Amino acid sequence: MLVYLLCLLLFSIGIYCILRKRNIIKIIVGVIISEYAVNMFFVLVAYRMEGRSPVFSPESQIENMVDALPQAVVLTAIVIGLATTALLIALAMRIYDKYGTFDITKIRELRG
Amino acid sequence: MILQSTSLPLFVVLPLAGAFLVSIAGKKIKAFPDLMGSLTTFCVLVLSLVAVRTVNVSGVLVSSIGAWKPPIGIAMVLDGLTAFMLVTVNLVAFAIAVFAIDYMEKFTSKWKFYTLFLLMLAGMNGVVISGDIFNMFVFLEIASVASYALVAFGTERQELEAAFKYAVMSTVGSLFILLAIVFLYSYTSSLNMADIAGVLLEKGTGNIVLMISVLFIMGFGLKAALVPFHAWLPDAHPSAPAPISAMLSGVLIKSLGVYALVRIFFSIIGLTPEISSILMSLGVLSMVIGVCLAIGQWDFKRLLAYHSISQIGYVVLGIGLGTPLGILGGLFHLLNHSLFKSLLFLNSGAVEYSTGTRDLKKMGGLAKRMPFTSGTCLTASMSIAGIPPFNGFWSKLIIILAAVQAGRYGFAFWAVLASLLTLASFMKVMKYAFFGQLRERWSQIKEVPMLMRLSMAFLALLCVLGGLLCLPQFNQIFLEQAANVLSEGTEYASIILQRISQ
């Protein structure tokens, strides 16, 4: 139970970071943290108590394996997260070029 | 000619291959990106028209990827709703690809634009055709990531700011969607949509399904820009180049937001009265607040972006009613909105192309110098404001009738009111931009090039003829097929699973 709560805590920290921080880099870090929390939660969902890795061989008995599908799926989710993060950082760099600051309260030309 | 189930992946593969080829050869051969962009979108458009026929002739098609039979492997599903969305997406994409040939000349590295454009198209087609919920998420992310980059395409101050805001908010939306998928998987142990729906029918719905529903509404609501989640749209859509604004407002928020929302709540989880009221309330809220915010705008594209929020409200209200007539009206409005809103964004792009400004106060009398743009813009404005006989009138009429029929008089009233306000704000656009005195500084501007005019004429023609889809002959083969899929609700599971076992 504790691990799930810690996972939720991690997710909340990430969302807090996105909502409350003023620095663009910290917002990106918040996105990364909450992404990891979701990925970790997906792997936790698939875990079985005392489970072993889901590798099949003729000698071993099929019992108590962890669920293999979420692990494959999470890999994909991590790659997507990588693409998003790379793009966010590229945008942050270009914003710094144009505005000379990472502070989002100073980057406010669009409103209304 | 009808499609076989093995040819379903083509809807994703063709744009993806186009994007790949443009990215390797587009830099060296000058005309290659233009040609590839138009050719690919045209091929996919033809394929999706064939898909409509296929659905009418042979019913639902299911294709399994990689020889794993669903529900274990990944499935692609073609049913009435999918065919309808494919036509909507690819029709608009084709018109935009033609428009972009001339419009994008003023940007450097056009090939990057086409690469991202085709990538986004692949993502959207993938979302629509996928029968596997995680696969849908992956395609959704492909389309989203491409759209972040496209919003920032001009790399000026405002574009970057808008793109960053959009990227962060949309990523959070995606996280909620992924979280919902995790919960759904932990409850049903499956990722195949039909299988999930079947398991949910068997196991019944408890609190966890409520939680999943909330997460999905938050996630897809963000993607569809429904009102409490709309803050990114008025920044992101105007900042992109005009063809991309047209694409984002015209089809991206619909295929990623509305389609996914509707597919999950109607076909998988099943529409309960509570969810129906939530959807309707969100729809009415977006409808009214969007149009109220739009009236005060002076930036042409920003005004249009606020109207997208408002019109999405109509779509969600119609579909949320849950009655067959309401669903039909909602889907019809979805198609119509994608036509006239992309036309309006192309018009704004044409004006910007000729005059270099988006500020309505600085324009005036452009109808004299740009009769063609003005004419098509008038058509689109009348369509969006719901003036007969243009297509927008019919779909709004059906939605309002459906609301009255369902006994929701309040919602019908708000829909009529929002329609009147839309009319008011487009009268403002026409008055300030195209009618009145021609200003001195615009006396030398020229009408836009041929291909841009062609693409605008194509969309305007569809806006005029769109109302014909109400006729029983057309309705039966196109709209009703899509509406039936939603009316059937969770029978989706048994239909698809039966197709798989054949």
Coordinates of C-alpha atoms in Angstrom, one line a residue:
Chain A
M1 CA 0.0 0.0 0.0
L2 CA 2.8 2.4 0.9
V3 CA 4.4 2.3 -2.5
Y4 CA 1.1 3.4 -4.1
L5 CA 0.9 6.3 -1.7
L6 CA 4.5 7.3 -2.4
C7 CA 3.6 7.1 -6.1
L8 CA 0.7 9.4 -5.6
L9 CA 2.9 11.7 -3.6
L10 CA 5.4 11.8 -6.5
F11 CA 2.6 12.6 -8.9
S12 CA 1.3 15.4 -6.7
I13 CA 4.8 16.9 -6.4
G14 CA 5.1 17.0 -10.2
I15 CA 1.7 18.6 -10.6
Y16 CA 2.5 21.1 -7.8
C17 CA 5.7 22.0 -9.6
I18 CA 3.8 22.6 -12.9
L19 CA 1.2 24.7 -11.3
R20 CA 3.2 26.8 -8.8
K21 CA 6.7 27.2 -10.1
R22 CA 7.6 30.3 -12.1
N23 CA 10.8 29.1 -13.7
I24 CA 10.3 27.3 -17.1
I25 CA 13.0 24.7 -16.3
K26 CA 11.3 23.8 -13.0
I27 CA 8.0 23.4 -14.8
I28 CA 9.7 21.0 -17.2
V29 CA 11.1 19.1 -14.3
G30 CA 7.6 19.0 -12.9
V31 CA 6.3 17.4 -16.1
I32 CA 9.1 14.9 -16.0
I33 CA 8.4 14.0 -12.3
S34 CA 4.7 13.4 -12.8
E35 CA 5.4 11.4 -16.0
Y36 CA 7.7 9.1 -14.0
A37 CA 5.1 8.8 -11.3
V38 CA 2.5 7.6 -13.8
N39 CA 5.0 5.2 -15.5
M40 CA 6.0 3.8 -12.1
F41 CA 2.4 3.3 -11.1
F42 CA 1.8 1.3 -14.3
V43 CA 4.7 -1.0 -13.5
L44 CA 3.4 -1.3 -9.9
V45 CA 0.0 -2.3 -11.1
A46 CA 1.6 -5.2 -13.0
Y47 CA 3.7 -6.4 -10.1
R48 CA 2.7 -9.6 -8.3
M49 CA 3.9 -10.4 -4.8
E50 CA 7.1 -12.4 -4.9
G51 CA 6.8 -12.5 -8.6
R52 CA 9.6 -13.4 -10.9
S53 CA 10.5 -12.0 -14.3
P54 CA 8.2 -13.1 -17.1
V55 CA 10.7 -15.1 -19.1
F56 CA 9.4 -18.4 -20.4
S57 CA 11.6 -21.5 -20.6
P58 CA 10.6 -25.1 -20.9
E59 CA 12.2 -26.1 -17.6
S60 CA 10.5 -23.6 -15.3
Q61 CA 7.0 -23.7 -14.2
I62 CA 4.6 -20.9 -15.1
E63 CA 3.7 -19.5 -11.7
N64 CA 3.7 -16.2 -10.1
M65 CA 5.1 -14.2 -13.0
V66 CA 4.7 -10.4 -13.0
D67 CA 2.5 -9.1 -15.8
A68 CA 4.7 -8.5 -18.8
L69 CA 2.4 -6.3 -20.9
P70 CA 2.6 -3.1 -18.8
Q71 CA 6.4 -3.3 -18.9
A72 CA 6.4 -3.2 -22.7
V73 CA 3.8 -0.5 -22.7
V74 CA 5.7 1.6 -20.2
L75 CA 8.8 1.5 -22.4
T76 CA 6.7 3.1 -25.1
A77 CA 5.4 5.7 -22.7
I78 CA 8.9 6.5 -21.6
V79 CA 10.0 7.1 -25.2
I80 CA 7.0 9.4 -25.7
G81 CA 8.0 11.2 -22.6
L82 CA 11.5 11.6 -23.9
A83 CA 10.2 13.2 -27.1
T84 CA 8.0 15.6 -25.2
T85 CA 10.7 16.6 -22.8
A86 CA 13.2 17.1 -25.7
L87 CA 10.7 19.4 -27.4
L88 CA 9.9 21.3 -24.2
I89 CA 13.6 21.9 -23.6
A90 CA 14.2 23.0 -27.2
L91 CA 11.3 25.5 -26.7
A92 CA 12.8 26.7 -23.4
M93 CA 16.1 27.3 -25.1
R94 CA 14.5 29.4 -27.9
I95 CA 12.4 31.3 -25.3
Y96 CA 15.5 32.1 -23.4
D97 CA 17.1 33.4 -26.7
K98 CA 14.2 35.7 -27.3
Y99 CA 13.2 36.9 -23.9
G100 CA 16.5 36.5 -21.9
T101 CA 14.7 35.0 -18.9
F102 CA 13.1 31.8 -17.7
D103 CA 10.6 33.6 -15.5
I104 CA 7.1 32.9 -16.8
T105 CA 5.7 36.0 -15.2
K106 CA 7.9 38.1 -17.5
I107 CA 7.0 36.0 -20.6
R108 CA 3.4 37.3 -20.9
E109 CA 2.7 38.9 -24.3
L110 CA -0.4 36.9 -25.0
R111 CA -3.5 37.7 -23.1
G112 CA -7.2 38.3 -23.4
Chain B
M1 CA -13.8 -0.9 -55.0
I2 CA -13.9 -1.8 -51.3
L3 CA -11.1 -2.1 -48.7
Q4 CA -9.9 -5.3 -47.3
S5 CA -9.1 -5.5 -43.6
T6 CA -5.4 -5.8 -44.4
S7 CA -5.4 -2.4 -46.0
L8 CA -6.5 -0.5 -42.8
P9 CA -3.0 0.3 -41.7
L10 CA -2.6 2.3 -44.9
F11 CA -4.3 5.2 -43.3
V12 CA -1.4 5.6 -40.9
V13 CA 1.3 4.2 -43.2
L14 CA 0.8 6.5 -46.1
P15 CA 1.2 9.8 -44.2
L16 CA 4.0 8.4 -42.2
A17 CA 5.8 7.3 -45.3
G18 CA 5.2 10.7 -46.8
A19 CA 6.6 12.4 -43.8
F20 CA 9.7 10.1 -43.9
L21 CA 10.3 10.7 -47.7
V22 CA 9.8 14.5 -47.3
S23 CA 12.3 14.6 -44.5
I24 CA 15.0 12.8 -46.4
A25 CA 14.5 14.2 -49.9
G26 CA 12.7 17.4 -49.3
K27 CA 15.7 19.5 -48.6
K28 CA 17.4 18.7 -51.9
I29 CA 14.5 18.7 -54.4
K30 CA 12.6 21.9 -54.2
A31 CA 9.1 20.9 -55.4
F32 CA 9.2 17.5 -53.7
P33 CA 7.6 18.6 -50.4
D34 CA 4.7 20.3 -52.1
L35 CA 4.0 17.4 -54.4
M36 CA 4.3 14.8 -51.7
G37 CA 2.1 16.7 -49.3
S38 CA -0.8 17.1 -51.7
L39 CA -0.3 13.7 -53.2
T40 CA -0.3 11.9 -49.9
T41 CA -3.3 13.7 -48.5
F42 CA -5.2 13.1 -51.7
C43 CA -4.5 9.4 -51.7
V44 CA -5.6 9.1 -48.1
L45 CA -8.8 11.2 -48.9
V46 CA -9.6 8.8 -51.7
L47 CA -9.0 5.8 -49.4
S48 CA -11.3 7.3 -46.7
L49 CA -14.1 7.8 -49.3
V50 CA -13.6 4.2 -50.2
A51 CA -13.8 3.3 -46.5
V52 CA -17.3 4.9 -46.3
R53 CA -18.4 2.7 -49.1
T54 CA -16.7 -0.3 -47.5
V55 CA -18.6 0.2 -44.3
N56 CA -21.9 0.4 -46.2
V57 CA -21.1 -2.8 -48.2
S58 CA -19.4 -5.1 -45.8
G59 CA -20.0 -3.6 -42.3
V60 CA -17.3 -3.4 -39.7
L61 CA -13.7 -4.3 -40.6
V62 CA -11.1 -5.4 -38.0
S63 CA -7.4 -5.8 -38.8
S64 CA -4.9 -7.3 -36.5
I65 CA -1.4 -6.0 -36.6
G66 CA 1.6 -8.4 -36.5
A67 CA -0.5 -11.6 -36.8
W68 CA -1.5 -11.6 -33.1
K69 CA -5.2 -12.0 -32.9
P70 CA -7.0 -9.4 -31.0
P71 CA -7.7 -9.0 -28.0
I72 CA -4.0 -10.0 -27.5
G73 CA -2.6 -8.1 -30.4
I74 CA -3.2 -4.6 -31.6
A75 CA -6.4 -4.1 -33.5
M76 CA -7.4 -1.5 -36.1
V77 CA -11.2 -1.1 -36.4
L78 CA -13.1 0.5 -39.3
D79 CA -16.7 1.2 -38.4
G80 CA -19.2 3.9 -39.4
L81 CA -17.9 6.5 -36.9
T82 CA -14.3 5.8 -37.9
A83 CA -15.1 6.2 -41.6
F84 CA -16.9 9.5 -40.9
M85 CA -14.0 10.9 -38.9
L86 CA -11.5 9.7 -41.6
V87 CA -13.4 11.6 -44.3
T88 CA -13.6 14.7 -42.1
V89 CA -9.9 14.7 -41.2
N90 CA -8.5 13.9 -44.7
L91 CA -10.9 16.3 -46.5
V92 CA -9.7 19.2 -44.5
A93 CA -6.1 18.0 -44.7
F94 CA -6.1 17.9 -48.5
A95 CA -7.5 21.4 -48.8
I96 CA -4.9 22.7 -46.4
A97 CA -2.0 20.9 -48.1
V98 CA -3.0 22.6 -51.4
F99 CA -3.3 26.0 -49.6
A100 CA 0.1 25.6 -47.9
I101 CA 1.9 25.3 -51.2
D102 CA 1.9 29.0 -51.8
Y103 CA 1.3 30.2 -48.3
M104 CA 4.3 28.6 -46.8
E105 CA 6.7 30.2 -49.4
K106 CA 7.4 33.0 -46.9
F107 CA 8.8 30.6 -44.3
T108 CA 12.2 29.0 -44.6
S109 CA 12.5 25.2 -44.6
K110 CA 9.2 24.3 -46.0
W111 CA 10.1 20.6 -45.9
K112 CA 10.1 20.6 -42.1
F113 CA 6.6 22.0 -42.2
Y114 CA 5.4 19.2 -44.5
T115 CA 7.2 16.5 -42.4
L116 CA 5.4 17.7 -39.3
F117 CA 2.1 18.2 -41.1
L118 CA 2.1 14.6 -42.4
L119 CA 3.2 13.3 -39.0
M120 CA 0.3 15.1 -37.4
L121 CA -2.0 13.6 -40.0
A122 CA -0.7 10.1 -39.4
G123 CA -1.3 10.6 -35.7
M124 CA -4.9 11.8 -36.2
N125 CA -5.7 9.0 -38.6
G126 CA -4.2 6.6 -36.1
V127 CA -6.3 7.9 -33.2
V128 CA -9.4 7.5 -35.2
I129 CA -8.7 4.0 -36.6
S130 CA -7.1 2.4 -33.6
G131 CA -9.1 -0.3 -31.7
D132 CA -6.6 -0.5 -28.9
I133 CA -6.6 2.0 -26.2
F134 CA -2.9 2.3 -25.6
N135 CA -2.2 2.4 -29.3
M136 CA -4.7 5.3 -29.4
F137 CA -2.7 7.1 -26.7
V138 CA 0.5 6.6 -28.7
F139 CA -1.0 8.1 -31.9
L140 CA -2.5 10.9 -29.8
E141 CA 0.9 11.7 -28.6
I142 CA 2.4 11.6 -32.1
A143 CA -0.2 14.1 -33.3
S144 CA 0.2 16.3 -30.2
V145 CA 4.0 16.4 -30.3
A146 CA 3.9 17.3 -34.0
S147 CA 1.4 20.0 -33.2
Y148 CA 3.5 21.6 -30.5
A149 CA 6.3 21.9 -33.0
L150 CA 4.0 23.3 -35.6
V151 CA 2.6 26.0 -33.2
A152 CA 6.2 27.2 -32.6
F153 CA 7.0 27.0 -36.3
G154 CA 7.5 30.8 -36.7
T155 CA 9.9 30.8 -33.7
E156 CA 9.0 34.4 -32.8
R157 CA 8.4 35.5 -29.3
Q158 CA 4.7 35.0 -29.1
E159 CA 4.7 31.7 -31.0
L160 CA 7.2 30.2 -28.6
E161 CA 5.3 31.4 -25.6
A162 CA 2.1 29.9 -27.0
A163 CA 3.7 26.7 -27.9
F164 CA 5.3 26.3 -24.5
K165 CA 1.9 26.9 -22.7
Y166 CA 0.2 24.5 -25.1
A167 CA 2.8 21.8 -24.7
V168 CA 2.8 21.9 -20.9
M169 CA -1.0 21.9 -20.6
S170 CA -1.5 19.2 -23.3
T171 CA 1.2 17.0 -21.7
V172 CA -0.6 17.2 -18.4
G173 CA -3.8 16.2 -20.3
S174 CA -2.0 13.2 -21.8
L175 CA -0.8 12.2 -18.3
F176 CA -4.3 12.1 -17.1
I177 CA -5.3 10.0 -20.1
L178 CA -2.4 7.6 -19.4
L179 CA -3.4 7.4 -15.8
A180 CA -7.0 6.6 -16.7
I181 CA -5.6 3.9 -19.1
V182 CA -3.6 2.4 -16.2
F183 CA -6.7 2.2 -14.0
L184 CA -8.7 0.7 -16.8
Y185 CA -6.0 -1.9 -17.4
S186 CA -5.7 -2.8 -13.7
Y187 CA -9.5 -3.3 -13.6
T188 CA -10.1 -5.2 -16.8
S189 CA -6.6 -6.6 -17.7
S190 CA -7.0 -5.7 -21.3
L191 CA -6.0 -2.9 -23.6
N192 CA -8.3 -3.8 -26.5
M193 CA -11.3 -1.5 -26.5
A194 CA -13.9 -4.1 -27.4
D195 CA -12.5 -6.5 -24.8
I196 CA -12.5 -3.7 -22.2
A197 CA -16.1 -2.9 -23.0
G198 CA -17.0 -6.6 -22.7
V199 CA -15.2 -7.0 -19.3
L200 CA -16.9 -3.8 -18.0
L201 CA -20.3 -5.2 -19.0
E202 CA -19.6 -8.4 -17.2
K203 CA -18.0 -6.9 -14.0
G204 CA -20.3 -4.0 -13.7
T205 CA -19.1 -0.5 -12.9
G206 CA -18.0 0.6 -9.5
N207 CA -16.2 3.5 -8.0
I208 CA -13.1 2.8 -10.0
V209 CA -15.0 3.4 -13.2
L210 CA -16.2 6.7 -11.9
M211 CA -12.6 7.7 -11.2
I212 CA -11.6 6.6 -14.7
S213 CA -14.4 8.6 -16.2
V214 CA -13.3 11.8 -14.3
L215 CA -9.7 11.3 -15.5
F216 CA -10.8 10.8 -19.1
I217 CA -13.0 13.9 -19.0
M218 CA -10.1 15.9 -17.7
G219 CA -7.6 14.5 -20.2
F220 CA -9.7 14.6 -23.3
G221 CA -11.5 17.8 -22.2
L222 CA -8.0 19.4 -22.2
K223 CA -7.4 18.1 -25.7
A224 CA -10.8 19.2 -26.9
A225 CA -10.5 22.6 -25.2
L226 CA -13.9 22.4 -23.4
V227 CA -14.4 25.4 -21.2
P228 CA -12.7 24.9 -17.9
F229 CA -9.7 23.4 -19.8
H230 CA -9.6 25.9 -22.7
A231 CA -6.9 28.3 -21.7
W232 CA -4.3 27.1 -24.1
L233 CA -6.4 27.2 -27.3
P234 CA -6.8 31.0 -27.8
D235 CA -3.0 31.3 -27.6
A236 CA -1.9 28.3 -29.5
H237 CA -4.3 28.3 -32.5
P238 CA -3.6 31.9 -33.7
S239 CA 0.1 31.6 -33.2
A240 CA 0.6 28.8 -35.7
P241 CA 0.9 29.4 -39.4
A242 CA -2.6 29.8 -41.0
P243 CA -2.8 26.3 -42.6
I244 CA -1.9 24.8 -39.2
S245 CA -4.4 26.9 -37.4
A246 CA -6.9 25.6 -39.8
M247 CA -5.8 22.1 -39.1
L248 CA -5.7 22.5 -35.3
S249 CA -9.1 24.2 -35.0
G250 CA -10.6 22.2 -37.8
V251 CA -9.7 18.7 -37.0
L252 CA -7.1 18.2 -34.3
I253 CA -9.3 19.2 -31.4
K254 CA -12.0 17.0 -32.8
S255 CA -10.2 13.8 -33.6
L256 CA -8.0 13.9 -30.4
G257 CA -10.6 15.4 -28.1
V258 CA -14.2 14.9 -29.1
Y259 CA -13.8 11.6 -31.0
A260 CA -11.7 10.0 -28.3
L261 CA -14.1 11.2 -25.6
V262 CA -17.1 10.0 -27.4
R263 CA -15.6 6.7 -28.4
I264 CA -14.7 6.0 -24.8
F265 CA -17.9 7.1 -23.1
F266 CA -20.3 5.7 -25.6
S267 CA -18.6 2.5 -26.8
I268 CA -16.5 1.4 -23.9
I269 CA -17.7 2.7 -20.6
G270 CA -21.3 3.2 -21.7
L271 CA -23.2 6.5 -21.4
T272 CA -24.9 6.9 -18.0
P273 CA -27.3 9.8 -17.3
E274 CA -24.7 11.5 -15.1
I275 CA -22.0 11.5 -17.8
S276 CA -24.6 12.7 -20.3
S277 CA -25.4 15.7 -18.1
I278 CA -21.7 16.4 -17.5
L279 CA -21.0 16.4 -21.2
M280 CA -24.0 18.6 -21.9
S281 CA -23.1 21.1 -19.2
L282 CA -19.5 21.3 -20.4
G283 CA -20.9 21.8 -23.9
V284 CA -23.2 24.6 -23.0
L285 CA -20.5 26.2 -20.9
S286 CA -18.0 26.2 -23.7
M287 CA -20.7 27.4 -26.2
V288 CA -21.7 30.4 -24.2
I289 CA -18.3 31.4 -22.6
G290 CA -16.4 30.9 -25.9
V291 CA -18.7 33.1 -27.9
C292 CA -18.8 35.8 -25.2
L293 CA -15.0 36.0 -25.1
A294 CA -14.9 36.0 -28.9
I295 CA -17.0 39.1 -29.4
G296 CA -14.5 41.4 -27.8
Q297 CA -11.5 40.2 -29.8
W298 CA -9.8 42.4 -32.5
D299 CA -7.2 39.9 -33.6
F300 CA -8.8 38.0 -36.5
K301 CA -7.3 34.6 -35.7
R302 CA -7.8 34.9 -32.0
L303 CA -11.5 35.7 -32.6
L304 CA -11.7 32.5 -34.7
A305 CA -10.0 30.5 -32.0
Y306 CA -12.5 31.5 -29.4
H307 CA -15.3 30.5 -31.8
S308 CA -13.7 27.1 -32.1
I309 CA -14.3 26.7 -28.3
S310 CA -17.9 27.8 -28.8
Q311 CA -18.6 25.5 -31.7
I312 CA -17.0 22.5 -30.0
G313 CA -19.6 23.2 -27.3
Y314 CA -22.4 22.6 -29.9
V315 CA -20.8 19.3 -30.9
V316 CA -20.5 18.1 -27.4
L317 CA -24.0 19.3 -26.4
G318 CA -25.5 17.4 -29.4
I319 CA -23.6 14.2 -28.8
G320 CA -24.1 14.5 -25.1
L321 CA -27.8 14.5 -25.4
G322 CA -27.5 10.8 -26.2
T323 CA -30.6 10.6 -28.4
P324 CA -30.2 9.4 -32.0
L325 CA -31.2 12.8 -33.3
G326 CA -28.8 14.6 -31.0
I327 CA -25.9 12.4 -31.9
L328 CA -26.7 12.9 -35.6
G329 CA -26.8 16.7 -35.1
G330 CA -23.6 16.7 -33.1
L331 CA -21.6 14.6 -35.7
F332 CA -23.0 16.7 -38.5
H333 CA -21.9 19.9 -36.8
L334 CA -18.5 18.3 -36.2
L335 CA -18.1 17.8 -40.0
N336 CA -19.5 21.3 -40.8
H337 CA -17.4 23.0 -38.2
S338 CA -14.2 21.4 -39.6
L339 CA -15.2 22.7 -43.0
F340 CA -16.1 26.3 -42.3
K341 CA -13.6 26.9 -39.5
S342 CA -10.7 25.7 -41.6
L343 CA -12.0 27.9 -44.4
L344 CA -12.2 30.9 -42.0
F345 CA -8.6 30.3 -40.8
L346 CA -7.5 30.0 -44.5
N347 CA -9.2 33.3 -45.2
S348 CA -7.4 34.9 -42.2
G349 CA -4.2 33.5 -43.6
A350 CA -5.0 34.9 -47.1
V351 CA -5.6 38.3 -45.6
E352 CA -2.4 38.1 -43.6
Y353 CA -0.6 36.9 -46.7
S354 CA -1.7 40.0 -48.6
T355 CA -1.7 42.7 -46.0
G356 CA 0.6 41.3 -43.3
T357 CA -1.7 42.1 -40.4
R358 CA -4.3 40.2 -38.3
D359 CA -5.7 43.3 -36.6
L360 CA -9.3 43.9 -37.6
K361 CA -9.0 47.6 -36.8
K362 CA -6.3 48.1 -39.3
M363 CA -8.2 46.4 -42.2
G364 CA -11.2 47.7 -44.0
G365 CA -12.6 47.6 -47.5
L366 CA -10.5 44.6 -48.4
A367 CA -13.5 43.3 -50.5
K368 CA -12.5 45.7 -53.3
R369 CA -9.0 44.4 -53.6
M370 CA -9.6 40.8 -52.6
P371 CA -13.1 39.9 -53.9
F372 CA -12.4 36.2 -53.8
T373 CA -11.2 35.9 -50.2
S374 CA -14.1 38.2 -49.2
G375 CA -16.6 36.0 -50.9
T376 CA -15.4 32.8 -49.4
C377 CA -15.2 34.4 -46.0
L378 CA -18.8 35.6 -46.3
T379 CA -19.8 32.0 -47.1
A380 CA -18.0 30.6 -44.1
S381 CA -19.3 33.4 -41.8
M382 CA -22.8 32.7 -42.8
S383 CA -22.3 29.0 -42.3
I384 CA -20.9 29.4 -38.8
A385 CA -23.6 31.9 -37.9
G386 CA -26.2 29.4 -39.0
I387 CA -27.9 31.2 -41.8
P388 CA -29.9 29.0 -44.2
P389 CA -29.2 27.3 -46.6
F390 CA -25.6 26.9 -45.5
N391 CA -24.5 23.7 -43.8
G392 CA -24.1 25.3 -40.3
F393 CA -27.8 26.1 -40.2
W394 CA -28.9 22.5 -40.7
S395 CA -26.6 21.0 -38.0
K396 CA -27.5 23.7 -35.5
L397 CA -31.2 23.2 -36.3
I398 CA -30.9 19.5 -35.7
I399 CA -29.1 20.0 -32.4
I400 CA -31.6 22.5 -31.1
L401 CA -34.5 20.4 -32.2
A402 CA -32.9 17.4 -30.5
A403 CA -32.5 19.4 -27.3
V404 CA -36.2 20.4 -27.4
Q405 CA -37.2 16.9 -28.2
A406 CA -35.3 15.6 -25.2
G407 CA -37.0 18.2 -23.0
R408 CA -33.9 20.2 -22.4
Y409 CA -35.4 23.6 -23.1
G410 CA -32.7 25.5 -21.2
F411 CA -30.0 24.1 -23.3
A412 CA -31.9 24.8 -26.5
F413 CA -32.3 28.4 -25.4
W414 CA -28.5 28.8 -24.8
A415 CA -27.8 27.2 -28.1
V416 CA -30.0 29.7 -29.9
L417 CA -28.5 32.6 -27.9
A418 CA -24.9 31.5 -28.7
S419 CA -25.9 31.3 -32.4
L420 CA -27.1 34.9 -32.3
L421 CA -23.9 36.1 -30.6
T422 CA -21.9 34.2 -33.3
L423 CA -23.8 36.0 -36.0
A424 CA -23.1 39.3 -34.3
S425 CA -19.4 38.7 -34.0
F426 CA -19.1 37.6 -37.6
M427 CA -20.9 40.7 -38.8
K428 CA -18.2 42.6 -37.0
V429 CA -15.5 40.6 -38.9
M430 CA -17.1 41.2 -42.3
K431 CA -17.8 44.9 -41.5
Y432 CA -14.3 45.8 -40.3
A433 CA -12.2 43.5 -42.5
F434 CA -13.9 43.4 -45.9
F435 CA -16.7 46.0 -46.2
G436 CA -16.6 49.8 -45.8
Q437 CA -14.0 52.2 -47.1
L438 CA -10.8 50.9 -48.6
R439 CA -7.9 52.4 -46.7
E440 CA -5.1 54.2 -48.6
R441 CA -2.4 51.8 -47.5
W442 CA -4.2 48.7 -48.8
S443 CA -4.8 50.2 -52.3
Q444 CA -1.9 48.3 -53.8
I445 CA -2.5 44.8 -52.4
K446 CA -3.2 41.8 -54.6
E447 CA -5.5 38.9 -54.4
V448 CA -3.8 35.7 -53.3
P449 CA -2.3 33.2 -55.7
M450 CA -4.3 30.6 -57.7
L451 CA -3.7 27.5 -55.5
M452 CA -4.8 29.3 -52.4
R453 CA -7.9 30.5 -54.1
L454 CA -8.6 27.0 -55.4
S455 CA -8.4 25.5 -51.9
M456 CA -10.6 28.2 -50.4
A457 CA -13.2 27.7 -53.2
F458 CA -13.2 23.9 -52.6
L459 CA -14.0 24.4 -48.9
A460 CA -16.6 27.1 -49.7
L461 CA -18.3 24.9 -52.2
L462 CA -18.5 22.1 -49.5
C463 CA -20.0 24.7 -47.1
V464 CA -22.7 25.5 -49.6
L465 CA -23.5 21.9 -50.5
G466 CA -23.0 20.5 -47.0
G467 CA -26.7 20.9 -46.2
L468 CA -27.4 18.2 -48.9
L469 CA -26.1 15.6 -46.5
C470 CA -29.4 15.9 -44.6
L471 CA -31.1 14.3 -47.6
P472 CA -32.1 10.7 -46.8
Q473 CA -30.0 9.2 -49.7
F474 CA -26.7 10.7 -48.4
N475 CA -27.7 10.7 -44.8
Q476 CA -28.2 6.9 -44.9
I477 CA -24.7 6.0 -46.2
F478 CA -22.7 8.6 -44.3
L479 CA -24.0 10.3 -41.2
E480 CA -26.4 7.7 -40.0
Q481 CA -23.8 5.0 -40.2
A482 CA -21.6 7.1 -37.8
A483 CA -24.5 8.0 -35.5
N484 CA -25.6 4.4 -35.3
V485 CA -22.3 3.3 -33.9
L486 CA -22.8 5.7 -31.0
S487 CA -26.5 4.8 -30.6
E488 CA -25.5 1.2 -30.2
G489 CA -23.3 2.1 -27.3
T490 CA -21.6 -0.8 -25.6
E491 CA -22.9 -3.3 -28.1
Y492 CA -19.6 -2.2 -29.8
A493 CA -17.9 -5.0 -27.8
S494 CA -20.0 -7.8 -29.1
I495 CA -19.9 -6.5 -32.7
I496 CA -16.1 -6.2 -32.8
L497 CA -15.5 -9.4 -30.9
Q498 CA -17.7 -11.3 -33.3
R499 CA -15.8 -9.8 -36.2
I500 CA -12.5 -10.9 -34.7
S501 CA -13.6 -14.5 -34.2
Q502 CA -14.7 -14.9 -37.8

